[in-house]
PDB file of C-alpha atoms and ligand atoms in Angstrom:
ATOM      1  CA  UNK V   1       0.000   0.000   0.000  1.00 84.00           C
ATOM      2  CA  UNK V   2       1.444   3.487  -0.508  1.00 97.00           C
ATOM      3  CA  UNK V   3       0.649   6.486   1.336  1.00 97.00           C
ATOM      4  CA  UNK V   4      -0.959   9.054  -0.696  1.00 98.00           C
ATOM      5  CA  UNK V   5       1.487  12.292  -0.695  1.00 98.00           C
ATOM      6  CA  UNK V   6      -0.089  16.102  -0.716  1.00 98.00           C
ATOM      7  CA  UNK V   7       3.360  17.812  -1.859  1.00 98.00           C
ATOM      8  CA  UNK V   8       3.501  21.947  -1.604  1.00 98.00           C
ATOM      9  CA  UNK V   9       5.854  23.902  -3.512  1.00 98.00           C
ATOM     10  CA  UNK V  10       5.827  27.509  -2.694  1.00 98.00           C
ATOM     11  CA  UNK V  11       9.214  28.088  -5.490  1.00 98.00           C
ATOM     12  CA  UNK V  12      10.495  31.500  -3.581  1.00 98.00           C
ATOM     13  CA  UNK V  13       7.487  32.552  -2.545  1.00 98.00           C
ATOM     14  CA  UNK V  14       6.874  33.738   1.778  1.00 98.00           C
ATOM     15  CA  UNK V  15       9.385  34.930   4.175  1.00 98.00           C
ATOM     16  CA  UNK V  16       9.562  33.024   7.470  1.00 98.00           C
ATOM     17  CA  UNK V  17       6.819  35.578   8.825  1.00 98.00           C
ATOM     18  CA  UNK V  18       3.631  34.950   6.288  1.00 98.00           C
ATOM     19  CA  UNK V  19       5.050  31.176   6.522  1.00 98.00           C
ATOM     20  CA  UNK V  20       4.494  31.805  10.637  1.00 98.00           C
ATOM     21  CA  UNK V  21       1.018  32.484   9.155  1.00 98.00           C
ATOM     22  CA  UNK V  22       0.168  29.924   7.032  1.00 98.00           C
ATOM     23  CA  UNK V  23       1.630  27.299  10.041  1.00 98.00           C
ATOM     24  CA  UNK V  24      -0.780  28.758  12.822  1.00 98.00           C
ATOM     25  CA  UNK V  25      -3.388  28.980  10.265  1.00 98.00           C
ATOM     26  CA  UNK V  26      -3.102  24.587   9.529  1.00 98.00           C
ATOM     27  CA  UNK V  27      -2.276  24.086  12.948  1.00 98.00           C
ATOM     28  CA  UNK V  28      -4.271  20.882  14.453  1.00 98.00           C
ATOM     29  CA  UNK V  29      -6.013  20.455  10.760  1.00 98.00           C
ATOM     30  CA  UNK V  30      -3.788  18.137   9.435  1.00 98.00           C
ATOM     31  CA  UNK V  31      -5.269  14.715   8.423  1.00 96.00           C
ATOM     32  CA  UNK V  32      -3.199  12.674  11.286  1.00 95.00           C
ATOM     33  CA  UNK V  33      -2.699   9.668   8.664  1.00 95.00           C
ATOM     34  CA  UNK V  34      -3.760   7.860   5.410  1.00 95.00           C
ATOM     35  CA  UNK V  35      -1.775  10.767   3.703  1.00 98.00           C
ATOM     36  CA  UNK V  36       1.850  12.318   3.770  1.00 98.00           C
ATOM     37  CA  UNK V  37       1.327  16.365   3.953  1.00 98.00           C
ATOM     38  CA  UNK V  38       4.606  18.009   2.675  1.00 98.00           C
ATOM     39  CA  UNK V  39       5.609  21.231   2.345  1.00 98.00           C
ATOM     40  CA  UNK V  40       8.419  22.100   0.176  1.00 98.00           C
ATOM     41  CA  UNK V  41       9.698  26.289   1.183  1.00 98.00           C
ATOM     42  CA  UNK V  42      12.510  27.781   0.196  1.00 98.00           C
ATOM     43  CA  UNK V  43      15.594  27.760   2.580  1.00 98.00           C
ATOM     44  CA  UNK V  44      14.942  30.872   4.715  1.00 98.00           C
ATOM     45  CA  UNK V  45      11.538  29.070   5.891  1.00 98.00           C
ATOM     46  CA  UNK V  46      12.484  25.509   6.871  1.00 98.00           C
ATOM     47  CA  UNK V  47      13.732  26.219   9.981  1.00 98.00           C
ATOM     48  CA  UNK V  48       9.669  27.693  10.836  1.00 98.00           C
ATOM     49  CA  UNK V  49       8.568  24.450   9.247  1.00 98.00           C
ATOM     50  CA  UNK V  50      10.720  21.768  10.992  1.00 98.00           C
ATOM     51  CA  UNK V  51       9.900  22.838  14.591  1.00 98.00           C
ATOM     52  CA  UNK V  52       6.269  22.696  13.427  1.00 98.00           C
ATOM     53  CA  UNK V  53       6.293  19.325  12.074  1.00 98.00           C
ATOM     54  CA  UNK V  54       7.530  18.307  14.967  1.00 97.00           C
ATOM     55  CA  UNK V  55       4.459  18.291  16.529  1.00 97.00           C
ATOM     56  CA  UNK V  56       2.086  18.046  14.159  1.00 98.00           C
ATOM     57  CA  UNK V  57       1.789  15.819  10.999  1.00 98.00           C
ATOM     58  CA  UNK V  58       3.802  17.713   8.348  1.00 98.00           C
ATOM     59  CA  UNK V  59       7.114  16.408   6.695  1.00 98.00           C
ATOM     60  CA  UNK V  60       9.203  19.122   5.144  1.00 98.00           C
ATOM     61  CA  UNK V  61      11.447  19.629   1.723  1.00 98.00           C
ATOM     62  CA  UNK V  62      13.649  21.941   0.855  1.00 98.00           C
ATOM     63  CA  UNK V  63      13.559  23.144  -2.895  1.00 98.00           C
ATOM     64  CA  UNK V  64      17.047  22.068  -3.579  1.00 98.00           C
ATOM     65  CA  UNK V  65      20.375  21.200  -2.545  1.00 98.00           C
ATOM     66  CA  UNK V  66      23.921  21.060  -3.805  1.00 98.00           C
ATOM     67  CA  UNK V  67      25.386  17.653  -3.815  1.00 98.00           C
ATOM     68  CA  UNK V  68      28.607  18.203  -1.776  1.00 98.00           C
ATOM     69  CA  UNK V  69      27.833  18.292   1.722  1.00 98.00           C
ATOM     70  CA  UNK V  70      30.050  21.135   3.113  1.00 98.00           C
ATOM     71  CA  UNK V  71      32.983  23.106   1.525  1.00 98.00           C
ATOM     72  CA  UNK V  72      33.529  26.340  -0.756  1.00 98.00           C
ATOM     73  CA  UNK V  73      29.836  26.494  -2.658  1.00 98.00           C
ATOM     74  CA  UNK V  74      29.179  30.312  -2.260  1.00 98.00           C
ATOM     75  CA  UNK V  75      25.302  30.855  -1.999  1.00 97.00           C
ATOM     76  CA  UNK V  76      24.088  26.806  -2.268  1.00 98.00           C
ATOM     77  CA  UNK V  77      22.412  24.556   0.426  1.00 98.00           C
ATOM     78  CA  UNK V  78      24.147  22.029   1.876  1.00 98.00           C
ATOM     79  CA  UNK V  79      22.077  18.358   2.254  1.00 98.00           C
ATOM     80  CA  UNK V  80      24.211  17.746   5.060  1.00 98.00           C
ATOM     81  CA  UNK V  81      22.673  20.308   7.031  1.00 98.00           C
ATOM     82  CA  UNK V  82      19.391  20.501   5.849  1.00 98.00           C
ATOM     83  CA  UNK V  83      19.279  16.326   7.350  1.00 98.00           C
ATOM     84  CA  UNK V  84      20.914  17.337  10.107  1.00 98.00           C
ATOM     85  CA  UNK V  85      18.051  20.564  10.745  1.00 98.00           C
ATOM     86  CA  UNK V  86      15.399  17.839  10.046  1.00 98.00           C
ATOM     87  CA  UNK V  87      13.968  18.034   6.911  1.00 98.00           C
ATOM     88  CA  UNK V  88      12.680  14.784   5.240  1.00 98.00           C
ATOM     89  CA  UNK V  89      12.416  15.848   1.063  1.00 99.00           C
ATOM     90  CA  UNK V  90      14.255  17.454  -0.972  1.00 98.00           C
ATOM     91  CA  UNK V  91      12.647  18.595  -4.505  1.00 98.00           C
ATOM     92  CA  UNK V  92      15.104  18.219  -7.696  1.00 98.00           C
ATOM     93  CA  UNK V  93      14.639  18.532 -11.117  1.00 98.00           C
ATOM     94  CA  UNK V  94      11.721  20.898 -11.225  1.00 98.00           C
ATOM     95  CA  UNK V  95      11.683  22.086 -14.617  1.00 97.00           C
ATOM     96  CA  UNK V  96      12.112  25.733 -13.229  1.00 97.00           C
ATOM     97  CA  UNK V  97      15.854  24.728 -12.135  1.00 98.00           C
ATOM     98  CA  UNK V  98      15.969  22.671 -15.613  1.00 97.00           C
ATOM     99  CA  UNK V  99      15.113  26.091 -17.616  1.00 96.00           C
ATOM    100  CA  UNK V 100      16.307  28.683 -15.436  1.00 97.00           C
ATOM    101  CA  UNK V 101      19.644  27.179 -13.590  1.00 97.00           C
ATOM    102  CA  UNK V 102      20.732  25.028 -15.932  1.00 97.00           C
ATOM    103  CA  UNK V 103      20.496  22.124 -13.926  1.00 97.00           C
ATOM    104  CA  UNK V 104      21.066  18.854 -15.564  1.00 98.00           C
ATOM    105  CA  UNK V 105      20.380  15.247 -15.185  1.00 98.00           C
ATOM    106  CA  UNK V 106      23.924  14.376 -14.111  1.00 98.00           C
ATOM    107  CA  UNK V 107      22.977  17.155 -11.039  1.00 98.00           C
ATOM    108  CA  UNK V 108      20.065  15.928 -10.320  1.00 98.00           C
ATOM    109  CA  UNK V 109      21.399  12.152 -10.099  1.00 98.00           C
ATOM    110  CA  UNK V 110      24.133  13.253  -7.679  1.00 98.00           C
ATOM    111  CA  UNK V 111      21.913  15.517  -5.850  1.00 98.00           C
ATOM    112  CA  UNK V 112      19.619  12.132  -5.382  1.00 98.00           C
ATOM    113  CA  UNK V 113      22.424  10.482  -3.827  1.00 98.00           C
ATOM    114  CA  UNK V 114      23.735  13.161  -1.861  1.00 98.00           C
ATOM    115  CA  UNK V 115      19.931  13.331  -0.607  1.00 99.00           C
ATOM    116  CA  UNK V 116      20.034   9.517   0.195  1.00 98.00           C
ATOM    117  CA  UNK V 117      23.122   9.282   1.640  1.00 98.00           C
ATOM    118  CA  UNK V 118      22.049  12.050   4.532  1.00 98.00           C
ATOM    119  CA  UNK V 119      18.596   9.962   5.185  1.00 98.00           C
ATOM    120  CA  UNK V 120      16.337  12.245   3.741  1.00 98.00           C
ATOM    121  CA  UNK V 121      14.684  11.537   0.167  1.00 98.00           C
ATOM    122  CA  UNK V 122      14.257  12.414  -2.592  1.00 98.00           C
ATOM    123  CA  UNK V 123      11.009  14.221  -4.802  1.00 98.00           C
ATOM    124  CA  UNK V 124      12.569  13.673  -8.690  1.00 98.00           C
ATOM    125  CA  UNK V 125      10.699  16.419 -11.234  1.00 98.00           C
ATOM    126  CA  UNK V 126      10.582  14.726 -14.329  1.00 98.00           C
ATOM    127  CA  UNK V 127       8.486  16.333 -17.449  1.00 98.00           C
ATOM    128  CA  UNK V 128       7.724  17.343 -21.278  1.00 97.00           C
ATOM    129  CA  UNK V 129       7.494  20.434 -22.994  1.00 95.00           C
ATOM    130  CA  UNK V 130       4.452  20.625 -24.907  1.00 92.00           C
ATOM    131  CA  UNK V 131       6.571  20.946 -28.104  1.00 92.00           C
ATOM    132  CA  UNK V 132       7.721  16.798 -27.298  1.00 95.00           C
ATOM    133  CA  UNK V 133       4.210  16.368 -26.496  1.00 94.00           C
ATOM    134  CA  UNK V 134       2.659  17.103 -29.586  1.00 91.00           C
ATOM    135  CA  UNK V 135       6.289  15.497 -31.556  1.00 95.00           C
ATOM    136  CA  UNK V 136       5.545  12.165 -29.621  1.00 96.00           C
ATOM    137  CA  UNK V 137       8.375  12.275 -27.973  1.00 97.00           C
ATOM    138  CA  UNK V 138       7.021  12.733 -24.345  1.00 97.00           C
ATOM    139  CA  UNK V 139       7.124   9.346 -23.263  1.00 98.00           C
ATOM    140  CA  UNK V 140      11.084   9.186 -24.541  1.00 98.00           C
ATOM    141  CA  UNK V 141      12.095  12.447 -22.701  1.00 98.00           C
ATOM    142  CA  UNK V 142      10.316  11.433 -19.309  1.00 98.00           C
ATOM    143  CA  UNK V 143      11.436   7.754 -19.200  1.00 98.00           C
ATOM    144  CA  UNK V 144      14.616   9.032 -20.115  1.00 98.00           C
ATOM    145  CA  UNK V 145      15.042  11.713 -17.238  1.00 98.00           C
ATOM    146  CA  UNK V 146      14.101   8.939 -15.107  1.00 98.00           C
ATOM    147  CA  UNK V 147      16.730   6.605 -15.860  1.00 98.00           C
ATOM    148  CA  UNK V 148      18.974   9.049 -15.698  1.00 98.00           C
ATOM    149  CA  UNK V 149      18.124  10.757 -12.155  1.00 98.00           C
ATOM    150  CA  UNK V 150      18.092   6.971 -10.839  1.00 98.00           C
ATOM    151  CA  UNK V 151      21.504   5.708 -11.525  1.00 98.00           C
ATOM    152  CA  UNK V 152      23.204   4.465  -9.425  1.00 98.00           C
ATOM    153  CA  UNK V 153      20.767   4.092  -6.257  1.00 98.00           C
ATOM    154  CA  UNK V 154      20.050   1.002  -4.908  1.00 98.00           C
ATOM    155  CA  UNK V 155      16.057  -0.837  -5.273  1.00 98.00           C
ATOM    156  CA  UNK V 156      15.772  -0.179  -1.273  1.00 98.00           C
ATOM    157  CA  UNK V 157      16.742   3.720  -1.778  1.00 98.00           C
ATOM    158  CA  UNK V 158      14.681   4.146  -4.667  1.00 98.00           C
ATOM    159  CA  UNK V 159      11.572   2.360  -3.745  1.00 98.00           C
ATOM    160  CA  UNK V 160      11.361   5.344  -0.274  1.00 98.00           C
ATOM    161  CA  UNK V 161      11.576   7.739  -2.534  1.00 98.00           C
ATOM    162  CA  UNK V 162       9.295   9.804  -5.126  1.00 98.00           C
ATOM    163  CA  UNK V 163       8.904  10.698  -8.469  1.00 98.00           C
ATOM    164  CA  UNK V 164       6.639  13.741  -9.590  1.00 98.00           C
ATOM    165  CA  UNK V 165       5.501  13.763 -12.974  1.00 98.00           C
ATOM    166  CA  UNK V 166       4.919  17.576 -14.234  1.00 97.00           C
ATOM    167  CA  UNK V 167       4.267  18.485 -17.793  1.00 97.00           C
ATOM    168  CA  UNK V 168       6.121  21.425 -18.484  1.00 95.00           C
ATOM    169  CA  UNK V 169       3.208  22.624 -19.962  1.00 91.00           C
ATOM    170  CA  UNK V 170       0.622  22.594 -17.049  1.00 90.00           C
ATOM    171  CA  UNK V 171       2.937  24.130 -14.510  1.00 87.00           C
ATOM    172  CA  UNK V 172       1.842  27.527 -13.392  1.00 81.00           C
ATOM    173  CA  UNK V 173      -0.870  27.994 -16.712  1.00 83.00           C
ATOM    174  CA  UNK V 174      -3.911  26.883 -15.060  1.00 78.00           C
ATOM    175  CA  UNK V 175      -3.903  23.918 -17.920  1.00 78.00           C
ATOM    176  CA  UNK V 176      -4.120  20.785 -15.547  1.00 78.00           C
ATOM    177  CA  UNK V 177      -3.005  16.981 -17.792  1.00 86.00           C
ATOM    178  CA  UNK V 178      -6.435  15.392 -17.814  1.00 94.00           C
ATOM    179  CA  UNK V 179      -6.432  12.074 -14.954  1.00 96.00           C
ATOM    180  CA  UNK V 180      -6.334  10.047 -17.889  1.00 96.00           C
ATOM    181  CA  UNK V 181      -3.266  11.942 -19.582  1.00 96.00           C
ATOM    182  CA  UNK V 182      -1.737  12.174 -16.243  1.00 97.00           C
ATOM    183  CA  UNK V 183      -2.267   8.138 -15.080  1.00 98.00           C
ATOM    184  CA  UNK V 184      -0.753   7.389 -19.054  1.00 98.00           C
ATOM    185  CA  UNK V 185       2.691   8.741 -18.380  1.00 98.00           C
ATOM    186  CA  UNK V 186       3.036   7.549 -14.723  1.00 98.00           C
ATOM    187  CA  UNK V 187       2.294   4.584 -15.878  1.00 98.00           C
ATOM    188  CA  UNK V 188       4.965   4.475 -18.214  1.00 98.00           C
ATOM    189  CA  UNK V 189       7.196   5.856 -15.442  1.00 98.00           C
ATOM    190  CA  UNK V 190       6.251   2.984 -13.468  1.00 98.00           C
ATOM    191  CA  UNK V 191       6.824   0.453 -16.262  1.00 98.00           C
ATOM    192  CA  UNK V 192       9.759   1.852 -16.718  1.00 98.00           C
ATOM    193  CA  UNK V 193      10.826   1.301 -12.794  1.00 98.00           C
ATOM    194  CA  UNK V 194       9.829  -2.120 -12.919  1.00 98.00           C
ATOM    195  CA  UNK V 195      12.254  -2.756 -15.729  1.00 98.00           C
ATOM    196  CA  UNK V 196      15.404  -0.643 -14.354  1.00 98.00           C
ATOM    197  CA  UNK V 197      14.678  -2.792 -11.329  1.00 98.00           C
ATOM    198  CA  UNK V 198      11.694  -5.222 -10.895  1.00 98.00           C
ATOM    199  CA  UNK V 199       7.795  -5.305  -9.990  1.00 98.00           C
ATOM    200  CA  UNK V 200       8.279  -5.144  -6.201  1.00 98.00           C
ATOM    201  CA  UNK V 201      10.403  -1.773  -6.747  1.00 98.00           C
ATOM    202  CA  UNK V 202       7.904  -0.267  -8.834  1.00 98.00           C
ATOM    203  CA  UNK V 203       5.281  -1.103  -6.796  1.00 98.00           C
ATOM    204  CA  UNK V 204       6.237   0.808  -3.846  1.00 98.00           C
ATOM    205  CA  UNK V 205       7.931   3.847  -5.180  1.00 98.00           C
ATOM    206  CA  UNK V 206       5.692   6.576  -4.973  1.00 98.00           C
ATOM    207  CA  UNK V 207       4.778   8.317  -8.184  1.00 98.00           C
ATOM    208  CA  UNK V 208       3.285  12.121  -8.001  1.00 98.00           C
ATOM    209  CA  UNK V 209       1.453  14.484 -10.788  1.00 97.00           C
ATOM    210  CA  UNK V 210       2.303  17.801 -10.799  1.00 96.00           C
ATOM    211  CA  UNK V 211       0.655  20.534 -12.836  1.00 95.00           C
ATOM    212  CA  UNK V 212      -1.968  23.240 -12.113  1.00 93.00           C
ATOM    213  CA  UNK V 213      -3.693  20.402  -9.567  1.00 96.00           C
ATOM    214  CA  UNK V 214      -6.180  22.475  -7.217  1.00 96.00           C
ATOM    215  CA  UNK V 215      -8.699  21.080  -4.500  1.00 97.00           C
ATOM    216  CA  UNK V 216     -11.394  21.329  -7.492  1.00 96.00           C
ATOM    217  CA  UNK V 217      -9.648  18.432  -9.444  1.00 96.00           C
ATOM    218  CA  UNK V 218      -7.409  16.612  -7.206  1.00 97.00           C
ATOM    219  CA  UNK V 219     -10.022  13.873  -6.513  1.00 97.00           C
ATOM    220  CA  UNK V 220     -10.233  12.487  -9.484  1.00 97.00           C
ATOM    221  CA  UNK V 221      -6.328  12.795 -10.453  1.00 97.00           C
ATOM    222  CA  UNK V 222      -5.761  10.801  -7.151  1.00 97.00           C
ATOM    223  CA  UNK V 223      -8.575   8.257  -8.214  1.00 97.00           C
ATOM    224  CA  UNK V 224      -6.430   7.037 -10.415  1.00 97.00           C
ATOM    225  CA  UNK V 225      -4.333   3.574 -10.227  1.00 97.00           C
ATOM    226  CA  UNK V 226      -0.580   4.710 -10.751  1.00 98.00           C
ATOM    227  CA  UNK V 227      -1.046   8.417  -9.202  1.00 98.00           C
ATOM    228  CA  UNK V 228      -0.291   8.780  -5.183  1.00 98.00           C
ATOM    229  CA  UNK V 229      -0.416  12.118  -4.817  1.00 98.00           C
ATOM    230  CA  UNK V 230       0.778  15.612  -6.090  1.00 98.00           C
ATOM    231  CA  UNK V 231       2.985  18.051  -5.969  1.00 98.00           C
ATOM    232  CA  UNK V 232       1.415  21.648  -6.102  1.00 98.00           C
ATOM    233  CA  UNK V 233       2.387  25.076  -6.483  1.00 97.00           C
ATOM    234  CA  UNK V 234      -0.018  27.769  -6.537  1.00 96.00           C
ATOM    235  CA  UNK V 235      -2.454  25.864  -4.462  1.00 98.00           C
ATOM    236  CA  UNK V 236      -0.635  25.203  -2.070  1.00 98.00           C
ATOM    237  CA  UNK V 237       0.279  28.542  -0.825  1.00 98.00           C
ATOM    238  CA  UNK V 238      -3.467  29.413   0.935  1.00 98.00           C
ATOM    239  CA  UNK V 239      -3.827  27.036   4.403  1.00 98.00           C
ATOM    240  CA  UNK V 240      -7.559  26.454   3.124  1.00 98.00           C
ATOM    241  CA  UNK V 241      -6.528  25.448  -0.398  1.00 98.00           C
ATOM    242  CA  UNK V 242      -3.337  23.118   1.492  1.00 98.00           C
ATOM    243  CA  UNK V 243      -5.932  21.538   4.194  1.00 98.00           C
ATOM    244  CA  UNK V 244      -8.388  21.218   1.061  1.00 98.00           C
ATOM    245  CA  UNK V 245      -5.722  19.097  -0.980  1.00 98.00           C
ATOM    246  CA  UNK V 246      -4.499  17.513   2.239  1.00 98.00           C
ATOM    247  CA  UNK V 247      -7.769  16.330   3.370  1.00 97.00           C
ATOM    248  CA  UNK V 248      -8.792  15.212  -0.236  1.00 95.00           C
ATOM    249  CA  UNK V 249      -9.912  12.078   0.649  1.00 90.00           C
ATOM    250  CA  UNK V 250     -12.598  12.963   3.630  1.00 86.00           C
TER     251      UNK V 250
HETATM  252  C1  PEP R   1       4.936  23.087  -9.240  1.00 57.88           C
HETATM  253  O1  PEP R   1       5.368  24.097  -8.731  1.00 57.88           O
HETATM  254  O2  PEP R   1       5.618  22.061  -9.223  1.00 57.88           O
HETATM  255  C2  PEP R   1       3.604  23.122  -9.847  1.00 57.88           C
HETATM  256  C3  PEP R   1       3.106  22.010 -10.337  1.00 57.88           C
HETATM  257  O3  PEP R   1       2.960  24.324  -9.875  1.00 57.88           O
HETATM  258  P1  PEP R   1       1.378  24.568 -10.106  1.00 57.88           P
HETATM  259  O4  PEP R   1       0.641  23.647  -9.185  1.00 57.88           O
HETATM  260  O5  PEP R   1       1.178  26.021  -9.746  1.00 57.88           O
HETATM  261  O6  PEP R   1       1.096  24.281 -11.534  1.00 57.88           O
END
């Protein structure tokens, strides 16, 4: 059985007083299990976050990491000390980082095990560009991000840890994959788990869809077979919208 996920991703959005907000405004409303509530902040807000989950059912991510874990890396985050602070996720390969920081699958594999190695795990962004889309060539480009994100880590590492699926193209636009669209390409993702590694590995790890997913629709993308949860932006930046999501199966 895996535990649904309700992933936020406020990108560099809050400072560490509106998150004080948003944490007193959740407080006590979390669903205490049947799903994993995440919320992925950027740096200058875990700290707020990890003394909250600490007494009430919320895991944390950071938004990134480097993957050395101390040493002369002027301005990056080191996993190291995010573990050692208590956070539980860390986010890679969102397509932002992709476009905008030139992050690349080599980064994002040794990120994963730099992630892994400190005991926390990782959420791996994987996604097309509408441009593959429409060429065909989605199912290619994902699989192949996949494979190359998961090199190298063991069945028992990678069956812990997640894999969100976000179109490129439904990020931020409002333009949510249909379930069916969605379920195809996790699927695949799945498939193409089970043959890097085998059925049982597959089974468990946890795959996500990511893309314009709002309390209004997240029902029926989390009705479906291969999809266990989501990972949100815009959503999840209002408590009622979070606790909505979070509580999507009341
Ligand atoms: C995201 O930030 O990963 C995301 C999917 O954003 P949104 O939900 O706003 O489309």
């Amino acid at each position: 059985m895996r535990t649904p996920i309700i992933a936020g991703n406020w990108k560099m959005n809050k400072n560490p007083q509106e998150t004080q907000e948003f944490l007193e405004a959740i407080k006590g409303k979390l669903p205490e299990s049947g799903v994993e509530a995440i919320i992925g902040a950027p740096a200058i807000d875990l700290n707020a976050l990890t003394w909250f989950s600490k007494d009430e059912p919320l895991k944390t991510a950071a938004e990134n990491c480097y993957f050395e874990d101390a040493g002369a890396f002027t301005g990056e985050t080191s996993p190291k000390a995010l573990s050692d602070m208590g956070i539980d996720y860390v986010i890679i390969g969102h397509s932002e980082r992709r476009q905008y920081f030139g992050e690349t699958d080599e980064d994002i594999n040794k990120k994963a095990h730099a992630i892994l190695k400190n005991n926390m795990l990782p959420i791996i962004c994987c996604g097309e560009t509408l441009e593959q889309r429409e060429a065909g060539k989605a199912e290619d480009w994902v699989t192949g991000q996949i494979e190359a994100a998961v090199k190298g880590i063991s069945a028992d590492d990678l069956a812990k840890s997640v894999i969100a699926y976000e179109p490129i193209w439904a990020i931020g636009t409002g333009k949510t994959a249909t379930a069916d669209q969605a379920q195809e390409m996790v699927h695949v993702i799945r498939e193409k788990i089970a043959s890097l590694y085998d059925a049982a590995t597959a089974d468990k790890v946890r795959i996500l869809y990511g893309g314009s997913v709002k309390p209004a629709n997240v029902k029926e993308l989390m009705s479906k077979e291969d999809i266990d949860g989501g990972l949100v932006g815009g959503a999840s930046m209002d408590p009622e919208s979070f606790l909505a999501l979070a509580n999507f199966n009341k």
